[in-house]
Amino acid sequence: MYIYANVCYSFMKKSRTTLKDLAKELNLSASTISRALGNHPGISETTTKLVQQKAEELGFIPNSIASSFRKKKTRSIGIIVPRIDIYFHSLVISGIEDFAYKEGYNVTIFQSKDLLKREQEITKILQNKMVEGVIVCLSIETDKYDHFKKFKRLGIPLVFYDRVPTGLDVNSIVINDFESAFTATEHLITKGCKRIAHIAGNQSTAIFKSRFEGYKAALKKYKLNFDANLVGQTHNLSYEEGIIQASRFLKQTDLPDGIFCANDYTAVSALQVFMKAGVKIPDETAIVGFSNYPISRVIEPHITTINDRAYEMGAEAAKLSIRLIEDEEESIKSETISLKTELIVRESSLKNC
Amino acid sequence: MYIYANVCYSFMKKSRTTLKDLAKELNLSASTISRALGNHPGISETTTKLVQQKAEELGFIPNSIASSFRKKKTRSIGIIVPRIDIYFHSLVISGIEDFAYKEGYNVTIFQSKDLLKREQEITKILQNKMVEGVIVCLSIETDKYDHFKKFKRLGIPLVFYDRVPTGLDVNSIVINDFESAFTATEHLITKGCKRIAHIAGNQSTAIFKSRFEGYKAALKKYKLNFDANLVGQTHNLSYEEGIIQASRFLKQTDLPDGIFCANDYTAVSALQVFMKAGVKIPDETAIVGFSNYPISRVIEPHITTINDRAYEMGAEAAKLSIRLIEDEEESIKSETISLKTELIVRESSLKNC
DNA sequence: ATAATCAGTGCAAACGTTTGCATAATGTAA
DNA sequence: TTACATTATGCAAACGTTTGCACTGATTAT
């Protein structure tokens, strides 16, 4: 006795309709179809209409892989960021995606997780001609740049943002950290602060070094003493490190009457540590942060901070990248675009003076 | 007199070395090269070594477009999110990217910007066989799902997360919002709250409706009155809307002694509005939020909240998507994975009872 | 010694689209 | 009418890789 089973091959390849199918259907050549769909001027209007209608009817979907392969254009951009879930980067990516979308490009994202090794792996993947341009924010570990050299040889334009290679001739989008920090510190000074502390980021990273320099330059300009005891070095500007440094400031015999923090997280720490100790913010100590994180406009008192233009940075990066992709005569010169930041004044620095 | 210029065509196509180049160089056929590079068992060890060494030497980079084209496999996944710069989504994407990267897939990201029309456009783009799987969080406007149907016909597996189509048989990763809200409310009740308010999200969105239902169910179980005056409906759970609703609660003759908020932003609003009015948190009014945003563990008092497992949600979505892509016999059944949430108890609900 | 097996390699087609060039059909000017 | 320009379409190659099949020469089994 035998039992016959009726097997249903649900996975049978649903083969798509191709150009050729359409061609056969309409008794035209594949080339005519291709041109008609692309609104090529050489094709008569009637044929064009006919083809487009039939394509719609048969649910024709062009195989963009085949097209990319033939045209050697993928219309896609690769992005390497340390992590996506850092607010700053998510904003930048949003700016990139928005601009790229408008221009008909799509974006493929990779996280280096701040590991040099992973960053190197990713560059290898991206070189397989999957992307026409690459936008990068370096991992914190990155201290050599050989893995990026191949892109140049392959004619794939590279744009860096925020954390950019030092001493190299590259395209980059940055803000002027020095100037921004100077402005922030100056703001505290004009509000009457005389003894201004700084919570600093990792000094091996150029941007945090610049912020520190900007702070010192402002002090110098207004002839205020620089006191090393009023500088709290941190490794990664975390909330917890901010608490440690602010607590250290609190132990000084002479309290600082202003604190410029290299980011908003540590500004929150400083705010909370000082308030808990009974120090009045901003009247006894004013506080300025950096980056305009969402929390800065929510925590009380709201924190004065620097708008670091993350979204615009992304949009500019995409714009530059696409220009470099599409420019016939690939420019030899590299470009650095520096975005104007903006001081957002809120309660945390509004002392009556 | 003539001046001769030496023109340097810097844009001359730097043509890559191809398989054929390698083949010619080594007097082997392209197929042998291809197999050797893929460590095909049919090729002798000596030849394999030889080829790989030469490939390295000539800086051969496989053209993955050609490979994708031939193999009909792109190893890439498309993601559609409302916006990248919402912390929740950036976490989910991080989870997706991490898992996908480990499996050798890459991810291409699109933002619907919460617009149905843009979502529809994106689905069209994604159907061009650029991706093998698609992961989606619906736009807030989306109330019809026809634009997703083509994916099924094309055999491209679709996985939804968080905001998923209602009444449709789809793959999805969600948390149990009902149960989570129930737990959160129950927590307030066991802390002694008798008059519990709720700041609710848009009730046309399933997840916020479920949270509201969970809140009501907990009240019912513990025989507490449901008071419509203690429910603040919002459109998008923004910080500002939270302030409006919390202020409304404050005007009641009988203040709520507990507030369950459908997200952490509105929990912050409630916290601040009540504190400013001199209400002691948590002793007079306890507060619980939802989603475990970074701010909830930073603001003082720290906010009790629900960990909504965003990262894990992404990882699970990627895992399911890849399984569906690689499974030969494309399963007919669709799957819904519900992740366990977790109540994170912090100061804002720790009243002495 | 013959047949069968097997390891190692090559041939050639295929994937679906695009595009330079050729061709056919029509219109226009001399 | 002839020559030429114009318009609309088709032909066929190309993009670089992968893969089924065929082939060769060597080894093993009968």
Short mmCIF file of C-alpha atoms in Angstrom, two decimals, chain A:
data_model
loop_
_atom_site.label_atom_id
_atom_site.label_comp_id
_atom_site.label_asym_id
_atom_site.label_seq_id
_atom_site.Cartn_x
_atom_site.Cartn_y
_atom_site.Cartn_z
CA MET A 1 0.00 0.00 0.00
CA TYR A 2 1.22 3.40 -0.93
CA ILE A 3 0.28 6.79 0.31
CA TYR A 4 0.67 9.62 -2.15
CA ALA A 5 1.39 13.02 -0.73
CA ASN A 6 0.50 16.17 -2.56
CA VAL A 7 3.51 18.37 -2.14
CA CYS A 8 3.05 22.06 -2.65
CA TYR A 9 6.26 23.75 -3.65
CA SER A 10 5.50 27.11 -2.15
CA PHE A 11 9.09 28.15 -2.69
CA MET A 12 9.01 27.77 -6.43
CA LYS A 13 10.85 30.76 -7.71
CA LYS A 14 8.38 33.43 -8.56
CA SER A 15 10.37 34.70 -11.50
CA ARG A 16 9.87 38.36 -12.14
CA THR A 17 8.79 39.82 -15.40
CA THR A 18 11.84 41.14 -17.18
CA LEU A 19 12.42 43.55 -19.99
CA LYS A 20 12.49 40.64 -22.38
CA ASP A 21 9.12 39.39 -21.23
CA LEU A 22 7.69 42.80 -21.87
CA ALA A 23 9.40 42.91 -25.24
CA LYS A 24 7.96 39.59 -26.28
CA GLU A 25 4.53 40.62 -25.10
CA LEU A 26 4.60 43.77 -27.19
CA ASN A 27 6.59 42.50 -30.15
CA LEU A 28 9.26 45.07 -29.58
CA SER A 29 12.93 44.74 -28.81
CA ALA A 30 14.35 44.88 -25.32
CA SER A 31 16.24 48.01 -26.20
CA THR A 32 13.07 49.82 -27.14
CA ILE A 33 11.45 48.80 -23.90
CA SER A 34 14.46 49.95 -21.94
CA ARG A 35 14.48 53.31 -23.68
CA ALA A 36 10.74 53.77 -23.44
CA LEU A 37 10.79 53.19 -19.71
CA GLY A 38 13.59 55.68 -19.40
CA ASN A 39 11.67 58.26 -21.47
CA HIS A 40 14.38 58.32 -24.06
CA PRO A 41 13.67 61.02 -26.69
CA GLY A 42 14.37 58.64 -29.55
CA ILE A 43 11.25 56.63 -28.87
CA SER A 44 7.90 57.79 -30.22
CA GLU A 45 5.37 59.02 -27.76
CA THR A 46 2.85 56.35 -28.64
CA THR A 47 5.31 53.54 -28.08
CA THR A 48 6.49 55.06 -24.84
CA LYS A 49 2.97 55.30 -23.52
CA LEU A 50 2.17 51.80 -24.66
CA VAL A 51 5.23 50.32 -23.02
CA GLN A 52 4.76 52.15 -19.76
CA GLN A 53 1.16 51.10 -19.58
CA LYS A 54 1.96 47.48 -20.25
CA ALA A 55 4.76 47.59 -17.69
CA GLU A 56 2.31 48.84 -15.12
CA GLU A 57 -0.19 46.21 -16.11
CA LEU A 58 2.23 43.31 -15.82
CA GLY A 59 3.67 44.68 -12.62
CA PHE A 60 7.09 45.00 -14.16
CA ILE A 61 9.79 45.90 -11.67
CA PRO A 62 13.18 46.77 -13.13
CA ASN A 63 16.04 44.71 -11.79
CA SER A 64 18.21 47.43 -10.39
CA ILE A 65 21.05 45.06 -9.72
CA ALA A 66 21.32 44.30 -13.40
CA SER A 67 21.08 47.99 -14.13
CA SER A 68 23.74 48.86 -11.57
CA PHE A 69 25.94 46.16 -12.97
CA ARG A 70 25.63 47.39 -16.49
CA LYS A 71 25.85 51.08 -15.73
CA LYS A 72 28.44 50.75 -12.98
CA LYS A 73 26.34 53.01 -10.83
CA THR A 74 24.67 51.87 -7.65
CA ARG A 75 23.37 55.20 -6.42
CA SER A 76 24.20 54.24 -2.94
CA ILE A 77 26.38 55.74 -0.27
CA GLY A 78 28.07 53.94 2.59
CA ILE A 79 28.22 55.37 6.08
CA ILE A 80 30.58 54.34 8.85
CA VAL A 81 29.70 55.65 12.29
CA PRO A 82 30.97 54.63 15.70
CA ARG A 83 27.44 53.80 16.88
CA ILE A 84 24.00 54.59 15.58
CA ASP A 85 22.40 54.93 18.98
CA ILE A 86 24.34 58.02 19.93
CA TYR A 87 21.98 60.93 19.45
CA PHE A 88 24.49 63.04 17.59
CA HIS A 89 25.15 60.35 15.02
CA SER A 90 21.50 59.49 14.58
CA LEU A 91 20.90 63.14 13.74
CA VAL A 92 23.76 63.22 11.28
CA ILE A 93 22.52 60.05 9.61
CA SER A 94 19.07 61.54 9.43
CA GLY A 95 20.53 64.53 7.59
CA ILE A 96 22.46 62.29 5.24
CA GLU A 97 19.46 60.08 4.48
CA ASP A 98 17.19 63.04 3.87
CA PHE A 99 19.47 64.69 1.38
CA ALA A 100 20.46 61.46 -0.30
CA TYR A 101 16.84 60.40 -0.64
CA LYS A 102 15.97 63.60 -2.42
CA GLU A 103 18.79 62.98 -4.87
CA GLY A 104 17.79 59.40 -5.47
CA TYR A 105 20.58 57.81 -3.47
CA ASN A 106 20.20 55.32 -0.68
CA VAL A 107 22.43 54.81 2.32
CA THR A 108 23.93 51.70 3.80
CA ILE A 109 25.03 51.95 7.39
CA PHE A 110 27.80 50.28 9.33
CA GLN A 111 28.80 50.70 12.97
CA SER A 112 32.48 50.54 13.81
CA LYS A 113 31.59 50.28 17.50
CA ASP A 114 34.63 52.46 18.03
CA LEU A 115 36.87 49.56 17.10
CA LEU A 116 39.65 50.12 14.59
CA LYS A 117 39.59 46.50 13.53
CA ARG A 118 35.92 46.57 12.71
CA GLU A 119 36.36 49.86 10.88
CA GLN A 120 39.02 48.21 8.73
CA GLU A 121 36.78 45.25 7.99
CA ILE A 122 34.00 47.59 6.96
CA THR A 123 36.19 49.51 4.55
CA LYS A 124 36.99 46.21 2.85
CA ILE A 125 33.32 45.42 2.47
CA LEU A 126 32.60 48.86 1.09
CA GLN A 127 35.31 48.58 -1.53
CA ASN A 128 33.47 45.85 -3.37
CA LYS A 129 31.97 48.59 -5.47
CA MET A 130 28.71 48.39 -3.65
CA VAL A 131 28.80 52.10 -2.97
CA GLU A 132 29.74 55.15 -4.97
CA GLY A 133 30.70 57.30 -2.02
CA VAL A 134 31.58 56.85 1.63
CA ILE A 135 30.92 59.08 4.63
CA VAL A 136 32.84 58.38 7.79
CA CYS A 137 33.13 59.41 11.41
CA LEU A 138 36.30 57.77 12.67
CA SER A 139 36.30 55.30 15.52
CA ILE A 140 37.91 56.57 18.69
CA GLU A 141 40.68 54.02 18.32
CA THR A 142 41.65 55.05 14.81
CA ASP A 143 45.18 56.39 14.66
CA LYS A 144 46.18 55.21 11.19
CA TYR A 145 44.37 55.69 7.96
CA ASP A 146 45.81 53.19 5.51
CA HIS A 147 42.54 51.34 5.19
CA PHE A 148 41.01 54.42 3.61
CA LYS A 149 43.65 54.82 0.94
CA LYS A 150 42.15 52.25 -1.39
CA PHE A 151 39.03 54.34 -1.81
CA LYS A 152 41.07 57.06 -3.42
CA ARG A 153 42.64 54.59 -5.82
CA LEU A 154 39.22 53.24 -6.71
CA GLY A 155 37.84 56.69 -7.32
CA ILE A 156 35.31 56.40 -4.50
CA PRO A 157 35.04 59.80 -2.85
CA LEU A 158 35.44 59.90 0.89
CA VAL A 159 33.93 62.50 3.21
CA PHE A 160 34.68 62.64 6.91
CA TYR A 161 32.65 64.39 9.57
CA ASP A 162 33.14 65.28 13.18
CA ARG A 163 36.04 62.99 14.02
CA VAL A 164 38.32 63.45 11.03
CA PRO A 165 41.87 62.27 10.27
CA THR A 166 44.51 64.68 11.46
CA GLY A 167 47.21 65.99 9.22
CA LEU A 168 45.68 64.43 6.14
CA ASP A 169 44.34 66.08 3.06
CA VAL A 170 40.71 64.93 3.08
CA ASN A 171 37.18 66.13 2.50
CA SER A 172 35.54 66.91 5.78
CA ILE A 173 32.58 68.56 7.44
CA VAL A 174 33.24 69.95 10.86
CA ILE A 175 32.20 72.67 13.22
CA ASN A 176 34.67 75.11 14.61
CA ASP A 177 35.09 73.61 18.04
CA PHE A 178 37.65 76.14 19.11
CA GLU A 179 35.49 79.08 18.26
CA SER A 180 32.37 77.51 19.71
CA ALA A 181 34.11 76.80 23.00
CA PHE A 182 35.49 80.32 22.97
CA THR A 183 32.00 81.73 22.50
CA ALA A 184 30.55 79.58 25.25
CA THR A 185 33.26 80.60 27.70
CA GLU A 186 33.04 84.20 26.67
CA HIS A 187 29.31 84.07 27.33
CA LEU A 188 30.00 82.98 30.91
CA ILE A 189 32.53 85.76 31.28
CA THR A 190 30.15 88.45 30.07
CA LYS A 191 27.64 87.12 32.56
CA GLY A 192 30.17 88.03 35.23
CA CYS A 193 31.91 84.74 35.91
CA LYS A 194 35.50 85.08 37.02
CA ARG A 195 36.38 81.56 38.06
CA ILE A 196 35.36 79.25 35.31
CA ALA A 197 35.81 75.51 35.39
CA HIS A 198 35.90 73.15 32.43
CA ILE A 199 34.89 69.53 32.13
CA ALA A 200 37.00 68.29 29.26
CA GLY A 201 36.76 65.37 26.88
CA ASN A 202 39.47 62.97 25.80
CA GLN A 203 42.42 65.15 24.80
CA SER A 204 43.65 62.70 22.21
CA THR A 205 40.55 63.53 20.19
CA ALA A 206 41.01 66.68 18.18
CA ILE A 207 37.58 68.16 18.76
CA PHE A 208 37.80 67.96 22.54
CA LYS A 209 41.26 69.36 22.50
CA SER A 210 40.01 72.29 20.45
CA ARG A 211 37.19 72.91 22.91
CA PHE A 212 39.72 72.99 25.72
CA GLU A 213 41.89 75.38 23.73
CA GLY A 214 38.94 77.63 23.00
CA TYR A 215 38.14 77.75 26.70
CA LYS A 216 41.71 78.71 27.55
CA ALA A 217 41.83 81.31 24.81
CA ALA A 218 38.73 83.03 26.15
CA LEU A 219 40.17 83.13 29.65
CA LYS A 220 43.33 84.61 28.24
CA LYS A 221 41.54 87.25 26.23
CA TYR A 222 39.73 88.48 29.33
CA LYS A 223 42.80 88.17 31.51
CA LEU A 224 41.37 85.54 33.78
CA ASN A 225 43.65 83.08 35.53
CA PHE A 226 43.87 79.60 34.16
CA ASP A 227 43.67 77.20 37.07
CA ALA A 228 44.48 73.57 36.31
CA ASN A 229 42.46 72.54 39.32
CA LEU A 230 39.39 73.81 37.56
CA VAL A 231 39.82 71.45 34.64
CA GLY A 232 38.27 68.03 34.95
CA GLN A 233 39.63 65.58 32.43
CA THR A 234 37.34 62.74 31.45
CA HIS A 235 37.76 59.76 29.23
CA ASN A 236 34.46 59.83 27.38
CA LEU A 237 32.39 62.64 28.87
CA SER A 238 29.90 60.27 30.44
CA TYR A 239 27.30 61.34 32.96
CA GLU A 240 29.12 59.39 35.66
CA GLU A 241 32.49 60.98 34.92
CA GLY A 242 30.77 64.35 35.01
CA ILE A 243 29.56 63.63 38.52
CA ILE A 244 33.08 62.74 39.64
CA GLN A 245 34.58 65.90 38.20
CA ALA A 246 31.85 68.19 39.44
CA SER A 247 32.19 66.72 42.92
CA ARG A 248 35.89 67.47 42.76
CA PHE A 249 35.15 71.10 41.89
CA LEU A 250 32.80 71.25 44.82
CA LYS A 251 35.63 70.43 47.22
CA GLN A 252 37.64 73.49 46.24
CA THR A 253 37.79 76.22 48.87
CA ASP A 254 36.83 78.70 46.20
CA LEU A 255 33.88 77.37 44.21
CA PRO A 256 33.81 78.03 40.46
CA ASP A 257 31.16 80.57 39.52
CA GLY A 258 30.88 79.15 36.02
CA ILE A 259 31.39 75.78 34.37
CA PHE A 260 31.85 75.13 30.69
CA CYS A 261 31.26 71.47 29.94
CA ALA A 262 32.41 69.82 26.73
CA ASN A 263 29.04 68.12 26.34
CA ASP A 264 25.54 68.22 27.73
CA TYR A 265 25.69 65.01 29.73
CA THR A 266 28.44 66.33 31.94
CA ALA A 267 26.61 69.65 32.13
CA VAL A 268 23.68 67.78 33.62
CA SER A 269 26.01 66.09 36.08
CA ALA A 270 27.47 69.41 37.14
CA LEU A 271 24.02 70.93 37.48
CA GLN A 272 22.78 68.16 39.69
CA VAL A 273 25.88 67.84 41.86
CA PHE A 274 25.98 71.56 42.51
CA MET A 275 22.25 71.91 43.13
CA LYS A 276 22.28 69.00 45.54
CA ALA A 277 25.04 70.73 47.44
CA GLY A 278 22.82 73.77 47.76
CA VAL A 279 24.63 75.89 45.19
CA LYS A 280 22.22 78.12 43.30
CA ILE A 281 22.20 77.69 39.53
CA PRO A 282 22.79 80.01 37.75
CA ASP A 283 23.22 82.72 40.37
CA GLU A 284 26.10 81.20 42.26
CA THR A 285 27.40 79.02 39.48
CA ALA A 286 26.42 79.29 35.84
CA ILE A 287 26.65 76.32 33.55
CA VAL A 288 27.08 75.93 29.78
CA GLY A 289 27.05 72.64 27.93
CA PHE A 290 27.76 71.57 24.37
CA SER A 291 25.74 69.84 21.64
CA ASN A 292 22.14 70.70 22.43
CA TYR A 293 21.04 67.22 23.41
CA PRO A 294 17.30 66.86 24.01
CA ILE A 295 17.86 66.72 27.73
CA SER A 296 19.33 70.21 27.80
CA ARG A 297 15.99 71.81 27.00
CA VAL A 298 14.09 69.61 29.40
CA ILE A 299 16.09 69.47 32.59
CA GLU A 300 15.52 72.29 35.05
CA PRO A 301 17.00 74.79 34.87
CA HIS A 302 17.27 74.41 31.10
CA ILE A 303 20.88 74.32 30.00
CA THR A 304 22.62 76.90 27.85
CA THR A 305 24.45 75.03 25.15
CA ILE A 306 25.97 75.04 21.68
CA ASN A 307 23.90 73.86 18.76
CA ASP A 308 26.37 71.66 16.94
CA ARG A 309 24.28 71.36 13.77
CA ALA A 310 24.35 67.61 13.58
CA TYR A 311 21.52 67.36 11.06
CA GLU A 312 23.05 70.00 8.80
CA MET A 313 26.40 68.29 9.12
CA GLY A 314 24.85 65.15 7.70
CA ALA A 315 23.09 67.03 4.94
CA GLU A 316 26.32 68.80 3.97
CA ALA A 317 28.24 65.56 4.03
CA ALA A 318 25.73 63.97 1.69
CA LYS A 319 25.73 67.02 -0.56
CA LEU A 320 29.49 67.05 -0.86
CA SER A 321 29.66 63.31 -1.34
CA ILE A 322 27.12 63.35 -4.14
CA ARG A 323 28.83 66.29 -5.81
CA LEU A 324 32.11 64.41 -5.78
CA ILE A 325 30.40 61.32 -7.15
CA GLU A 326 28.74 63.14 -9.98
CA ASP A 327 31.45 65.62 -10.89
CA GLU A 328 33.01 64.43 -14.09
CA GLU A 329 36.37 65.90 -13.37
CA GLU A 330 36.89 64.53 -9.97
CA SER A 331 38.51 67.43 -8.24
CA ILE A 332 42.00 66.96 -7.01
CA LYS A 333 41.63 69.41 -4.21
CA SER A 334 39.99 68.36 -1.01
CA GLU A 335 37.49 70.44 0.78
CA THR A 336 36.78 71.22 4.41
CA ILE A 337 33.43 72.70 5.26
CA SER A 338 33.14 74.30 8.64
CA LEU A 339 29.60 74.85 9.87
CA LYS A 340 28.60 77.81 11.95
CA THR A 341 27.43 76.82 15.40
CA GLU A 342 25.07 78.81 17.57
CA LEU A 343 24.93 79.55 21.27
CA ILE A 344 21.53 78.70 22.68
CA VAL A 345 21.09 80.71 25.85
CA ARG A 346 18.85 79.16 28.47
CA GLU A 347 18.33 79.52 32.21
CA SER A 348 21.44 77.75 33.43
CA SER A 349 23.64 80.71 32.56
CA LEU A 350 21.21 83.58 33.08
CA LYS A 351 22.65 85.03 36.23
CA ASN A 352 21.77 88.57 37.12
CA CYS A 353 24.85 90.65 36.83
#
